[in-house]
Short mmCIF file of C-alpha atoms in Angstrom, two decimals:
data_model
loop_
_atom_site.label_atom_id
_atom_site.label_comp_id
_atom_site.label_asym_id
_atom_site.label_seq_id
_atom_site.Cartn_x
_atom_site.Cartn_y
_atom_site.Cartn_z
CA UNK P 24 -2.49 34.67 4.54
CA UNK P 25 -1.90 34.02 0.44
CA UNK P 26 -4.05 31.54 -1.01
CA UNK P 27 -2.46 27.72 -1.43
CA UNK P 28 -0.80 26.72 -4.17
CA UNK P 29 -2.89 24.48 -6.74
CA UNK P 30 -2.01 21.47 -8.11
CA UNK P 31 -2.10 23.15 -11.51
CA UNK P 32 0.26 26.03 -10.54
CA UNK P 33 2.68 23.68 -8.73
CA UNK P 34 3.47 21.76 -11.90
CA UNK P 35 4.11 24.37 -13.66
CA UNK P 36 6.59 25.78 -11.06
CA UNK P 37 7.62 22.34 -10.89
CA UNK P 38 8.20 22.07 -14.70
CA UNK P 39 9.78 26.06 -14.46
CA UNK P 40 12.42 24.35 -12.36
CA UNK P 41 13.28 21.53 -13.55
CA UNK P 42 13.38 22.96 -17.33
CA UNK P 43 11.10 20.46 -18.59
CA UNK P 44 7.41 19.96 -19.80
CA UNK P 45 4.27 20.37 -17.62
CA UNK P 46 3.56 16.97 -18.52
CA UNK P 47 6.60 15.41 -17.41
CA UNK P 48 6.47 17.33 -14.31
CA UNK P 49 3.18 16.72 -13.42
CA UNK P 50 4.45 12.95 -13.89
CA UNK P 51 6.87 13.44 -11.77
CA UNK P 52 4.59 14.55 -8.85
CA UNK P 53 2.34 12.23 -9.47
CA UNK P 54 4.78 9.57 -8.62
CA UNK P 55 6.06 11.15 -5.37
CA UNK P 56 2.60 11.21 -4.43
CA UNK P 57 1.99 7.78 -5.22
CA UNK P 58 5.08 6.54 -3.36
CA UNK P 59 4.17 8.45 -0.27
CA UNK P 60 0.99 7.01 -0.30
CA UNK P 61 1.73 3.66 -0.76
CA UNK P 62 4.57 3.83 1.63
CA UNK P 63 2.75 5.81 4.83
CA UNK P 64 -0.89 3.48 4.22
CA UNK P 65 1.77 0.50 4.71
CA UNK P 66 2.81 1.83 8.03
CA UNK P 67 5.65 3.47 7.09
CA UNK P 68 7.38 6.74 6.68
CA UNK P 69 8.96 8.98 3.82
CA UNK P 70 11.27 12.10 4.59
CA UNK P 71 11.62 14.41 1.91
CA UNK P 72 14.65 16.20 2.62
CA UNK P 73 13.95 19.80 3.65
CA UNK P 74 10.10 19.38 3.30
CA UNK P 75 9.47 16.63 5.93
CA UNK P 76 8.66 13.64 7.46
CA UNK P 77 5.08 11.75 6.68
CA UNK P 78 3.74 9.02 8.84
CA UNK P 79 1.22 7.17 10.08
CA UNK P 80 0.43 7.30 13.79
CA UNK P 81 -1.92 5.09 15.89
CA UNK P 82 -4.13 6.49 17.94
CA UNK P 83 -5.77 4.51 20.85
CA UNK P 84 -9.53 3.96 22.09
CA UNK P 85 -10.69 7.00 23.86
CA UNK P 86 -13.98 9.00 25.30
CA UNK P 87 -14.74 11.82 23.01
CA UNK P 88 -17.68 14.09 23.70
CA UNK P 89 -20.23 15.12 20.92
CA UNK P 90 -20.37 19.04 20.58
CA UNK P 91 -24.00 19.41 20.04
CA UNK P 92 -25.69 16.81 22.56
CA UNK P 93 -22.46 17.26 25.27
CA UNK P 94 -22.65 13.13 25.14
CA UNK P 95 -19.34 11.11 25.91
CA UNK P 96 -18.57 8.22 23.34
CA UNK P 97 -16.55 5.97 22.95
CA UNK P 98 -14.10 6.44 19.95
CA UNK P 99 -12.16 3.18 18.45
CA UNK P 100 -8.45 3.10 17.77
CA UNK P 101 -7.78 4.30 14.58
CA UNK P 102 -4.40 5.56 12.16
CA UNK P 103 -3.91 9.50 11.44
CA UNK P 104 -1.36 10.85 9.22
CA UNK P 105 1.43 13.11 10.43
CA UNK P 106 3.52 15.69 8.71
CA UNK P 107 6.72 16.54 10.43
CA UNK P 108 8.35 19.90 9.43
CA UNK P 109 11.85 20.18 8.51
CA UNK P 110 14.08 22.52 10.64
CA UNK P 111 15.44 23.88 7.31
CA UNK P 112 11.59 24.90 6.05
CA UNK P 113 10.72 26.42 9.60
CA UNK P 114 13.74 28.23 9.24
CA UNK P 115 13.34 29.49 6.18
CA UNK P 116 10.39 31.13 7.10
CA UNK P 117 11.20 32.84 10.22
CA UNK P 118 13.95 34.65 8.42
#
């Protein structure tokens, strides 16, 4: 498996791309980032056509069990973030 892309090495792709600066690129991600964020923490859902789909899912009270002492507990509700993969991006790399 290659190592992930950094931050660092995705603006400057990013920037390679678009034929601009690093700086404005890394702008530029910066403020996707920031709209997902803002967007998905507020309950709702960005698709970046594609990439994906980002939401935020509910999950409800349940029993988990603790791996060291093999005790059930009682988890509380709580919101997890979910990443839908676009067909195209699956497809594109089973080809």
């Amino acid at each position: 498996m290659a190592k992930p892309m950094t931050k660092t090495q995705l603006v400057a792709a990013l920037a390679d791309e678009m034929g601009s600066d690093k700086k404005s690129a890394g702008g530029a991600l910066d403020a996707i980032i920031s709209v997902i964020t803002r967007e998905v923490s507020n309950g709702g859902a960005v698709t970046l056509p594609g990439v994906g789909k980002f939401y935020c899912r509910e999950r409800p009270e349940r029993m988990v069990r603790n791996p060291a002492t093999g005790e059930q507990i009682r988890k509380e509700a709580d919101k997890v973030v979910k990443v839908t993969v676009a067909k195209a991006l699956k497809d594109s790399v089973n080809d």
